[in-house]
PDB file of C-alpha atoms in Angstrom:
ATOM      1  CA  MET A   1     -11.792 -11.994  27.722  1.00 51.00           C
ATOM      2  CA  PRO A   2      -9.087 -12.794  29.885  1.00 57.00           C
ATOM      3  CA  ALA A   3      -5.542 -11.541  28.679  1.00 53.00           C
ATOM      4  CA  HIS A   4      -4.319 -15.062  28.416  1.00 56.00           C
ATOM      5  CA  ALA A   5      -6.843 -15.715  26.077  1.00 55.00           C
ATOM      6  CA  ALA A   6      -6.275 -12.597  23.806  1.00 59.00           C
ATOM      7  CA  ALA A   7      -2.433 -13.175  23.730  1.00 73.00           C
ATOM      8  CA  PRO A   8      -2.413 -15.465  20.551  1.00 77.00           C
ATOM      9  CA  ARG A   9      -4.557 -13.207  18.454  1.00 80.00           C
ATOM     10  CA  SER A  10      -2.588 -10.644  19.306  1.00 89.00           C
ATOM     11  CA  ARG A  11       0.750 -12.097  18.360  1.00 91.00           C
ATOM     12  CA  ARG A  12      -0.609 -13.295  14.890  1.00 93.00           C
ATOM     13  CA  THR A  13      -1.690  -9.699  14.522  1.00 93.00           C
ATOM     14  CA  LEU A  14       1.517  -8.282  15.338  1.00 94.00           C
ATOM     15  CA  ALA A  15       3.167 -10.484  13.461  1.00 95.00           C
ATOM     16  CA  TRP A  16       0.572  -9.484  10.544  1.00 95.00           C
ATOM     17  CA  LEU A  17       1.570  -5.895  11.151  1.00 95.00           C
ATOM     18  CA  ALA A  18       5.059  -6.600  10.892  1.00 95.00           C
ATOM     19  CA  ALA A  19       5.001  -8.160   8.015  1.00 94.00           C
ATOM     20  CA  SER A  20       2.325  -6.320   5.714  1.00 93.00           C
ATOM     21  CA  GLN A  21       4.416  -3.100   6.723  1.00 93.00           C
ATOM     22  CA  LEU A  22       7.585  -4.489   5.384  1.00 93.00           C
ATOM     23  CA  LEU A  23       5.741  -5.712   1.686  1.00 89.00           C
ATOM     24  CA  ALA A  24       4.331  -2.268   2.068  1.00 89.00           C
ATOM     25  CA  LEU A  25       7.359  -0.628   2.696  1.00 89.00           C
ATOM     26  CA  ALA A  26       9.407  -2.864  -0.367  1.00 87.00           C
ATOM     27  CA  SER A  27       6.433  -1.380  -2.684  1.00 83.00           C
ATOM     28  CA  LEU A  28       8.066   2.064  -2.065  1.00 86.00           C
ATOM     29  CA  LEU A  29      11.058   0.969  -4.120  1.00 87.00           C
ATOM     30  CA  PRO A  30       9.345   0.522  -7.417  1.00 84.00           C
ATOM     31  CA  TRP A  31       7.215   3.500  -6.722  1.00 85.00           C
ATOM     32  CA  LEU A  32      10.742   5.613  -6.659  1.00 88.00           C
ATOM     33  CA  GLY A  33      11.510   4.819 -10.152  1.00 87.00           C
ATOM     34  CA  VAL A  34       7.501   5.422 -11.288  1.00 85.00           C
ATOM     35  CA  ALA A  35       7.596   8.500  -9.585  1.00 86.00           C
ATOM     36  CA  GLY A  36      10.836   9.759 -11.180  1.00 87.00           C
ATOM     37  CA  THR A  37       9.515   8.475 -14.756  1.00 86.00           C
ATOM     38  CA  SER A  38       5.573   9.947 -14.392  1.00 82.00           C
ATOM     39  CA  ILE A  39       7.063  13.586 -15.555  1.00 81.00           C
ATOM     40  CA  VAL A  40       7.981  12.175 -18.591  1.00 79.00           C
ATOM     41  CA  GLY A  41       4.368  12.427 -19.153  1.00 70.00           C
ATOM     42  CA  PHE A  42       4.280  16.207 -19.304  1.00 72.00           C
ATOM     43  CA  GLU A  43       6.941  15.899 -22.734  1.00 73.00           C
ATOM     44  CA  ALA A  44       4.670  15.217 -25.516  1.00 69.00           C
ATOM     45  CA  PRO A  45       3.745  17.881 -27.050  1.00 70.00           C
ATOM     46  CA  GLU A  46       0.228  17.807 -27.401  1.00 70.00           C
ATOM     47  CA  THR A  47      -0.081  17.485 -23.249  1.00 66.00           C
ATOM     48  CA  GLY A  48       0.059  21.159 -23.659  1.00 68.00           C
ATOM     49  CA  GLY A  49      -2.999  21.729 -20.856  1.00 73.00           C
ATOM     50  CA  ALA A  50      -4.244  18.629 -20.539  1.00 76.00           C
ATOM     51  CA  VAL A  51      -5.111  17.450 -17.388  1.00 80.00           C
ATOM     52  CA  ALA A  52      -4.585  13.714 -17.476  1.00 78.00           C
ATOM     53  CA  PRO A  53      -1.040  14.280 -16.905  1.00 78.00           C
ATOM     54  CA  TRP A  54      -1.733  16.434 -13.503  1.00 82.00           C
ATOM     55  CA  VAL A  55      -4.002  13.396 -12.161  1.00 84.00           C
ATOM     56  CA  PHE A  56      -1.717  11.448 -13.143  1.00 82.00           C
ATOM     57  CA  LEU A  57       1.006  12.606 -11.504  1.00 84.00           C
ATOM     58  CA  GLY A  58      -0.665  13.874  -8.414  1.00 87.00           C
ATOM     59  CA  VAL A  59      -2.086   9.877  -7.735  1.00 86.00           C
ATOM     60  CA  VAL A  60       1.572   8.745  -8.297  1.00 86.00           C
ATOM     61  CA  TRP A  61       3.231  10.831  -6.039  1.00 90.00           C
ATOM     62  CA  SER A  62       0.658  10.555  -3.672  1.00 90.00           C
ATOM     63  CA  TYR A  63       1.014   7.137  -3.287  1.00 88.00           C
ATOM     64  CA  PRO A  64       3.213   6.954  -0.327  1.00 91.00           C
ATOM     65  CA  LEU A  65       0.741   8.763   2.127  1.00 93.00           C
ATOM     66  CA  LEU A  66      -1.550   5.197   1.342  1.00 91.00           C
ATOM     67  CA  PRO A  67       0.851   3.101   3.897  1.00 92.00           C
ATOM     68  CA  LEU A  68       1.711   5.759   6.136  1.00 94.00           C
ATOM     69  CA  GLY A  69      -1.902   6.836   6.835  1.00 95.00           C
ATOM     70  CA  CYS A  70      -2.892   2.742   7.100  1.00 95.00           C
ATOM     71  CA  ALA A  71       0.005   1.757   9.047  1.00 95.00           C
ATOM     72  CA  VAL A  72      -0.585   4.680  11.645  1.00 97.00           C
ATOM     73  CA  ALA A  73      -4.501   3.882  11.134  1.00 97.00           C
ATOM     74  CA  ALA A  74      -3.522  -0.094  12.486  1.00 97.00           C
ATOM     75  CA  TRP A  75      -0.872   0.850  14.597  1.00 96.00           C
ATOM     76  CA  LEU A  76      -3.393   2.691  17.113  1.00 97.00           C
ATOM     77  CA  ALA A  77      -6.187   0.262  16.311  1.00 96.00           C
ATOM     78  CA  TYR A  78      -3.048  -2.357  17.899  1.00 95.00           C
ATOM     79  CA  GLY A  79      -3.056  -0.133  20.773  1.00 94.00           C
ATOM     80  CA  ARG A  80      -6.943  -0.302  21.305  1.00 95.00           C
ATOM     81  CA  ARG A  81      -7.134  -3.608  21.247  1.00 93.00           C
ATOM     82  CA  ARG A  82      -9.316  -3.703  17.747  1.00 94.00           C
ATOM     83  CA  TYR A  83      -7.056  -6.727  16.227  1.00 94.00           C
ATOM     84  CA  GLY A  84      -9.707  -7.093  13.425  1.00 94.00           C
ATOM     85  CA  ARG A  85      -9.649  -3.662  12.295  1.00 96.00           C
ATOM     86  CA  ALA A  86      -5.476  -3.287  12.599  1.00 96.00           C
ATOM     87  CA  ALA A  87      -4.770  -6.128  10.372  1.00 95.00           C
ATOM     88  CA  VAL A  88      -7.336  -4.605   7.625  1.00 96.00           C
ATOM     89  CA  LEU A  89      -6.385  -1.308   7.965  1.00 96.00           C
ATOM     90  CA  SER A  90      -2.550  -3.305   7.440  1.00 95.00           C
ATOM     91  CA  ALA A  91      -3.671  -5.113   3.907  1.00 94.00           C
ATOM     92  CA  VAL A  92      -5.047  -1.918   2.376  1.00 94.00           C
ATOM     93  CA  PRO A  93      -1.873  -0.740   1.376  1.00 90.00           C
ATOM     94  CA  LEU A  94      -1.315  -3.897  -0.382  1.00 89.00           C
ATOM     95  CA  LEU A  95      -4.197  -4.023  -2.335  1.00 89.00           C
ATOM     96  CA  PRO A  96      -3.150  -1.654  -5.008  1.00 82.00           C
ATOM     97  CA  ALA A  97      -0.451  -4.718  -5.858  1.00 76.00           C
ATOM     98  CA  LEU A  98      -3.067  -7.136  -7.006  1.00 77.00           C
ATOM     99  CA  PRO A  99      -4.331  -5.737 -10.411  1.00 80.00           C
ATOM    100  CA  LEU A 100      -0.538  -4.884 -10.976  1.00 75.00           C
ATOM    101  CA  LEU A 101       0.381  -8.141 -10.612  1.00 72.00           C
ATOM    102  CA  ALA A 102      -2.615  -9.712 -12.388  1.00 78.00           C
ATOM    103  CA  TYR A 103      -1.578  -7.255 -15.449  1.00 76.00           C
ATOM    104  CA  LEU A 104       2.193  -7.911 -14.959  1.00 72.00           C
ATOM    105  CA  PHE A 105       0.983 -12.143 -15.122  1.00 77.00           C
ATOM    106  CA  TRP A 106      -1.376 -11.395 -18.285  1.00 81.00           C
ATOM    107  CA  VAL A 107       1.337  -9.307 -20.165  1.00 81.00           C
ATOM    108  CA  SER A 108       4.065 -11.971 -19.517  1.00 82.00           C
ATOM    109  CA  SER A 109       2.231 -14.982 -20.579  1.00 78.00           C
ATOM    110  CA  PRO A 110       2.845 -16.308 -23.576  1.00 80.00           C
ATOM    111  CA  ALA A 111      -0.049 -15.403 -26.200  1.00 66.00           C
TER     112      ALA A 111
END
């Protein structure tokens, strides 16, 4: 494929990488609040030896690894001119937000 034919696709992918990674970066702001308050799960007396709070804590605190790993993989794919793969990898960190937004919409809707 000639270089001039790949240029529009490359620019669109570059714009998507920048936009989606800015959104992923913005998702870390609410994550800070959730990560800070996730330790509250250990305050209940009945959670003495429970595994569930530790699993929840591990999942919440490991969330930043998802956008970071996907960003690195997306830029590597972009550098190798695999624009479709780069776009998909850049969208993966946004997927956890979809169920959360659906839940918030459901909770805030009038009964």
